[in-house]
Short mmCIF file of C-alpha atoms in Angstrom, two decimals:
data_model
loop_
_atom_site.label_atom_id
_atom_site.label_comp_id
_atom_site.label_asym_id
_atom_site.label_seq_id
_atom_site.Cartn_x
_atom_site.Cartn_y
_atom_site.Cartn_z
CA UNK A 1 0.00 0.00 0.00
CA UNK A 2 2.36 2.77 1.05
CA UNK A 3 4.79 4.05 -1.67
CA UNK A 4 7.26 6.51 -1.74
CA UNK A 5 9.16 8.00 1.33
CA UNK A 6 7.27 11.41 0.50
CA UNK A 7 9.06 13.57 3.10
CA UNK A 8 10.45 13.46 6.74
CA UNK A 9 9.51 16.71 8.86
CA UNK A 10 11.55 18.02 11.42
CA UNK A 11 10.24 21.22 13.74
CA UNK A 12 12.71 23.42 14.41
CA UNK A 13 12.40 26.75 16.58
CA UNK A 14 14.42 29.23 14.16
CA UNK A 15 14.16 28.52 10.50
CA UNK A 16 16.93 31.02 9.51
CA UNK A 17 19.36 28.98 11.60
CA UNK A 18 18.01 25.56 10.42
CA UNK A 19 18.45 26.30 6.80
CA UNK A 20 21.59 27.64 6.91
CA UNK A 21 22.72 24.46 8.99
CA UNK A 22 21.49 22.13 6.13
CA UNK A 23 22.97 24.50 3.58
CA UNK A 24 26.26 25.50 4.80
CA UNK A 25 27.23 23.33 7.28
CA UNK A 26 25.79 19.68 5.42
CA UNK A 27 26.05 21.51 2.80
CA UNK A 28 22.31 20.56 1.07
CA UNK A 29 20.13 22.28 -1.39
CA UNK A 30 17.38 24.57 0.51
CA UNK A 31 14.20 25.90 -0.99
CA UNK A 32 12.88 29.95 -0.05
CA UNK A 33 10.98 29.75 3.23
CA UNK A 34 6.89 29.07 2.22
CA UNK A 35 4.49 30.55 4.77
CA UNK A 36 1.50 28.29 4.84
CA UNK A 37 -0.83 30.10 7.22
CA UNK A 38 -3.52 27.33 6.63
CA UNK A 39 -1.57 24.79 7.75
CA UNK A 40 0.29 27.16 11.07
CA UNK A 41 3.86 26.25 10.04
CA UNK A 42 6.81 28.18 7.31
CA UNK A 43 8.39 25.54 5.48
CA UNK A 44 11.79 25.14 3.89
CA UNK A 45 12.38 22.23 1.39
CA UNK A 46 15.82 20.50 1.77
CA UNK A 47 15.79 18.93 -1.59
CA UNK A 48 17.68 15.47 -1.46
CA UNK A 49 18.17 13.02 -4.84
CA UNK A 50 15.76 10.82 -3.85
CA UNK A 51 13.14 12.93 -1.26
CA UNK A 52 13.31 15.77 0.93
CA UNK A 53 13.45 16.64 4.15
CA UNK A 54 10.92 19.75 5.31
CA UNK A 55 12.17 22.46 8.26
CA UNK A 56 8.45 23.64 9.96
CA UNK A 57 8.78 26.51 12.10
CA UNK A 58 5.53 27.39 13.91
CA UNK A 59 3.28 30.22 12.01
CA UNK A 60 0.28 31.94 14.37
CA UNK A 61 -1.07 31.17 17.00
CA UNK A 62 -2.47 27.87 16.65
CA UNK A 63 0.65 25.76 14.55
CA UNK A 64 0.21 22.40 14.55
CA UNK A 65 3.73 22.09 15.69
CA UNK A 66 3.76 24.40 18.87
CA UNK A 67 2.78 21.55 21.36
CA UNK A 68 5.88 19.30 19.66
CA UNK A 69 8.29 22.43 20.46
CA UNK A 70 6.68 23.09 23.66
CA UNK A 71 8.21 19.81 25.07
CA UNK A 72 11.01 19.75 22.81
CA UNK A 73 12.33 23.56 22.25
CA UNK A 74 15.73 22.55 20.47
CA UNK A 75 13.18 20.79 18.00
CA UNK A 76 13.37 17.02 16.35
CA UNK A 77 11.63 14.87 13.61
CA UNK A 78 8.26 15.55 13.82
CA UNK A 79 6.51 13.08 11.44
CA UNK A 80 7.30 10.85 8.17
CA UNK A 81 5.10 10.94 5.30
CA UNK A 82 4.34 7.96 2.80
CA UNK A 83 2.51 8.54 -0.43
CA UNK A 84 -0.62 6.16 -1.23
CA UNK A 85 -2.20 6.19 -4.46
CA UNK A 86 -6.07 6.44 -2.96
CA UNK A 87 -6.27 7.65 0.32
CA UNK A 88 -9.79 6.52 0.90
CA UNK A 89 -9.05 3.05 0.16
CA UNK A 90 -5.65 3.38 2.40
CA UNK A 91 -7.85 4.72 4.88
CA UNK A 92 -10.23 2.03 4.83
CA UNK A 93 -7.75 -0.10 5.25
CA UNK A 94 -6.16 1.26 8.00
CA UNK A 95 -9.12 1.52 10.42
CA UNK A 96 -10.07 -2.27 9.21
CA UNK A 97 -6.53 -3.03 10.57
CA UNK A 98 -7.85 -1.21 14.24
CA UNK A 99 -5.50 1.69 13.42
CA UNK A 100 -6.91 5.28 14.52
CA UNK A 101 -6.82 8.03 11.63
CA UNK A 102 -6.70 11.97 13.27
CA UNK A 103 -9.21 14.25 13.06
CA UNK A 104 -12.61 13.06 11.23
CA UNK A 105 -10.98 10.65 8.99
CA UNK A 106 -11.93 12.48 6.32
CA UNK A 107 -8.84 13.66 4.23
CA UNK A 108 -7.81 17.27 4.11
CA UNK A 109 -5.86 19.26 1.82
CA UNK A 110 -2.11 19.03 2.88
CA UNK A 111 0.72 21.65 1.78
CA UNK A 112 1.21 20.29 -0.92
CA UNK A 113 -2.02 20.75 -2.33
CA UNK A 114 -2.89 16.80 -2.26
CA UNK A 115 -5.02 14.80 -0.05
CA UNK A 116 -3.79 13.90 3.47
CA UNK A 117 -4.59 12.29 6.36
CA UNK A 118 -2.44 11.86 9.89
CA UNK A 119 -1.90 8.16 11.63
CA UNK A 120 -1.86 7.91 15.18
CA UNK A 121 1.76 7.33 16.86
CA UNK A 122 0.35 5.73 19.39
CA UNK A 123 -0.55 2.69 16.89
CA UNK A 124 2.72 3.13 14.83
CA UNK A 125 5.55 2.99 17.07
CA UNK A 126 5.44 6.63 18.48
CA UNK A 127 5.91 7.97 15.10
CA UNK A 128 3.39 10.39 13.47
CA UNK A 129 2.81 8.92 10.26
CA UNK A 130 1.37 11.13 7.55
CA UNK A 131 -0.10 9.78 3.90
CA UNK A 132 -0.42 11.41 1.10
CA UNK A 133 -1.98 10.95 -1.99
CA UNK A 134 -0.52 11.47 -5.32
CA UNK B 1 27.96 17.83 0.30
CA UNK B 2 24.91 15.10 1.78
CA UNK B 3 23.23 12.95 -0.93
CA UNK B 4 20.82 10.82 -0.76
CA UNK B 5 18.32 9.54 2.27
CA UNK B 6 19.91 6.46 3.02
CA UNK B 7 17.19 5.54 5.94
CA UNK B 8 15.39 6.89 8.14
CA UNK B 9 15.79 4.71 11.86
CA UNK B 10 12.40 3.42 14.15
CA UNK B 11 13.34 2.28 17.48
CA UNK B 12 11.00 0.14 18.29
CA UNK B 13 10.38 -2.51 21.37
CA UNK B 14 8.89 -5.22 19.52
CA UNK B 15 10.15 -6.28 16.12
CA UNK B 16 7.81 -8.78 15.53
CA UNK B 17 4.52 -6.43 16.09
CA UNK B 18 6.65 -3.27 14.29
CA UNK B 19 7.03 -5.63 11.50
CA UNK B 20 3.66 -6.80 10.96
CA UNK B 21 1.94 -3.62 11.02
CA UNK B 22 4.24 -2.38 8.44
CA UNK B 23 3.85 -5.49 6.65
CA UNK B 24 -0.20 -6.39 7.21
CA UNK B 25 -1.77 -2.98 7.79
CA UNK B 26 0.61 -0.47 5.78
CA UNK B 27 1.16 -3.33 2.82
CA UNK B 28 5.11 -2.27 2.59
CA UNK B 29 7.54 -5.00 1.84
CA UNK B 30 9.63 -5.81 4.79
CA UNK B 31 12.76 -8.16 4.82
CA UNK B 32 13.86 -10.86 7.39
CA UNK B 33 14.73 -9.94 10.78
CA UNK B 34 18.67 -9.58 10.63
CA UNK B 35 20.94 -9.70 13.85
CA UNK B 36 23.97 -7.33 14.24
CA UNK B 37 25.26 -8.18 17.38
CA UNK B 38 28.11 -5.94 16.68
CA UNK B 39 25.76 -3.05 16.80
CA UNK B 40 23.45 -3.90 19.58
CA UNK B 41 20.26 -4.34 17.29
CA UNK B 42 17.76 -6.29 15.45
CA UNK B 43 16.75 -4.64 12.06
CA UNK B 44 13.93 -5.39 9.91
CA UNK B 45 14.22 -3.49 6.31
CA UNK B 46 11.29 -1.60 5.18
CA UNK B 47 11.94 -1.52 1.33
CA UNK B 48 10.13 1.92 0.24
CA UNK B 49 11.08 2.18 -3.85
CA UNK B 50 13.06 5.99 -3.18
CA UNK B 51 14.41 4.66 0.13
CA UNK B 52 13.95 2.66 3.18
CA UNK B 53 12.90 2.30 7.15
CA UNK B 54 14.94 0.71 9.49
CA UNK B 55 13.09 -0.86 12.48
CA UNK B 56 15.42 -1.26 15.12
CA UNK B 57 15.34 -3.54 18.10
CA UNK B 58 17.71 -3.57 20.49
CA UNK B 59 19.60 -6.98 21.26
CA UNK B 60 22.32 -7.32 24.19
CA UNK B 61 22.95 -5.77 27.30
CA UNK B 62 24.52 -2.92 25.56
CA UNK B 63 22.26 -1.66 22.90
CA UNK B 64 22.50 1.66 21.90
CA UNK B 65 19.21 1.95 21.60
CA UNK B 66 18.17 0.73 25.33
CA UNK B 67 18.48 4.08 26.70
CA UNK B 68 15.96 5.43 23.91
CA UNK B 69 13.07 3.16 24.76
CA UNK B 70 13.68 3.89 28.19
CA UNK B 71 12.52 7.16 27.48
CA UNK B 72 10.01 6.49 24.89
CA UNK B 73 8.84 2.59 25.25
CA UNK B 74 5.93 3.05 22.42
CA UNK B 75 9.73 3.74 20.46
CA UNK B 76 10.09 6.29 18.12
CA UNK B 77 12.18 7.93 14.82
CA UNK B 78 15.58 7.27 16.29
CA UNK B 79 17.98 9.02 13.71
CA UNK B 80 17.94 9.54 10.25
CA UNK B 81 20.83 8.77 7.70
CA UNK B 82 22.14 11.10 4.80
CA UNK B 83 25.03 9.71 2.17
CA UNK B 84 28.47 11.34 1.67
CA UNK B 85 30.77 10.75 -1.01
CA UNK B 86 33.67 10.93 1.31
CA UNK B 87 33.15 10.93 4.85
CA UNK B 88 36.70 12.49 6.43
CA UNK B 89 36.12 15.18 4.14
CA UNK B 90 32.82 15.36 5.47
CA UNK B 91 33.85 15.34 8.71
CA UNK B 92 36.24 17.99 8.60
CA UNK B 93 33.90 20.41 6.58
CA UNK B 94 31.38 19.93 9.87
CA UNK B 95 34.32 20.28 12.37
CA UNK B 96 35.19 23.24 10.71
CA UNK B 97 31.77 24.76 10.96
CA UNK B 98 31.30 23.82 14.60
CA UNK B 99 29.56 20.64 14.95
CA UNK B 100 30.26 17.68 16.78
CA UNK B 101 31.07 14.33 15.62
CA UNK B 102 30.14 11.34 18.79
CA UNK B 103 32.74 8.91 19.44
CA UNK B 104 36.39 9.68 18.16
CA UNK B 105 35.34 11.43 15.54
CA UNK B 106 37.22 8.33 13.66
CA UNK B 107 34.50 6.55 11.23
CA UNK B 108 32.92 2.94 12.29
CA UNK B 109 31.88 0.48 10.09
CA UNK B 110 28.42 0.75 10.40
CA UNK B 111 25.67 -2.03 10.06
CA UNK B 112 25.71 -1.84 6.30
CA UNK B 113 29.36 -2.31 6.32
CA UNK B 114 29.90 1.77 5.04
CA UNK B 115 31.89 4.20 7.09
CA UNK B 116 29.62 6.31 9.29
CA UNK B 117 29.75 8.83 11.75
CA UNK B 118 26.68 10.02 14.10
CA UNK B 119 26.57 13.67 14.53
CA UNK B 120 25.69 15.19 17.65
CA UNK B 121 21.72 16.21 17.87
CA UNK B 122 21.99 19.30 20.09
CA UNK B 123 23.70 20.80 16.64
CA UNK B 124 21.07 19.62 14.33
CA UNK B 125 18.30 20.59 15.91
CA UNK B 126 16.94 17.59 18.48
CA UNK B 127 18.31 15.10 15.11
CA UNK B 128 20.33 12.48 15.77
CA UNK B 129 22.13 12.37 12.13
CA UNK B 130 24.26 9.60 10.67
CA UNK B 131 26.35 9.92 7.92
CA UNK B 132 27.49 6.96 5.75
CA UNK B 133 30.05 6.57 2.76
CA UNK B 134 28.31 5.49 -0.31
#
């Protein structure tokens, strides 16, 4: 069912600081930071050959990713994201299995403008899995 | 300088369950369960077609991995691996800009049997990063 390693996420507290790690110091490709006020976080892409890695640093009030640096303020990974070629049916198959899906199980539009839904860690290891659909 | 996603690491305390919820409810294909006594874990290969998952469980008395669970025991995204082309030079390049190299700072032989180095996570932002010569 799952595909592609679509992305790994890691919060960070200062964006500025995180990019220029990955691009000076490991010396990676990094996109311009992309506010995404719908979805409470700035993004940077670190573009890899074969995936990318995304820098979140909270945006407003209510970021997604505020709680996560709350209790971790020098940041860490944050979730892993495999694609799925039909989220419903991955979906279906997921609760089937007695895993929980976040939210209303219904998907939502993620940042990058496909389907999404979020896994709970609690039934994958302590890892927040996200799928995507593409 | 980094290349590829080599792997992204899953501590986790039960390989068997880890394994068949990526194998039964997430449909990836997962390998064998392979000992490395050498390097205090149990791996199970989660073969993604860009990349792949590592779900690690720790065997011995010295795992390096024990202390992880001990804080998380659901487990967890334990590190995540990049791939360098030469990994003294890479080495020096990150000495040079400040960060710190665990151990001697002399490359292992990691589980794959590749050079690696494990970079310290207070520099990369709560990561624990590996580094291994492709």
């Amino acid at each position: 069912m799952i595909g592609r390693l679509n992305h790994v996420a890691i919060a960070v507290p200062d964006l500025a600081a995180a990019t220029a790690l990955y691009r000076d110091t490991l010396g990676a490709t990094v996109s311009a930071p992309q506010a995404e006020p719908d979805h409470g976080v700035t993004v940077v892409f670190i573009e890899l050959p074969n995936t990318k890695v995304e820098l979140l640093e909270p945006l407003g009030a209510d970021s997604p990713i505020a709680g996560f640096l709350a209790k971790a303020p020098a940041g860490g990974i944050h979730h892993i994201c495999y694609e799925v070629a039909d989220i419903r049916a991955a979906r279906d198959r997921l609760l089937a299995g007695g895993a929980r899906v976040l939210g209303s199980g219904e998907p939502k539009i993620g940042a990058h403008g496909k389907p999404v839904l979020f896994l709970h860690p609690k039934d994958f290891n302590g890892t927040l899995v996200e799928l995507e659909e593409v």
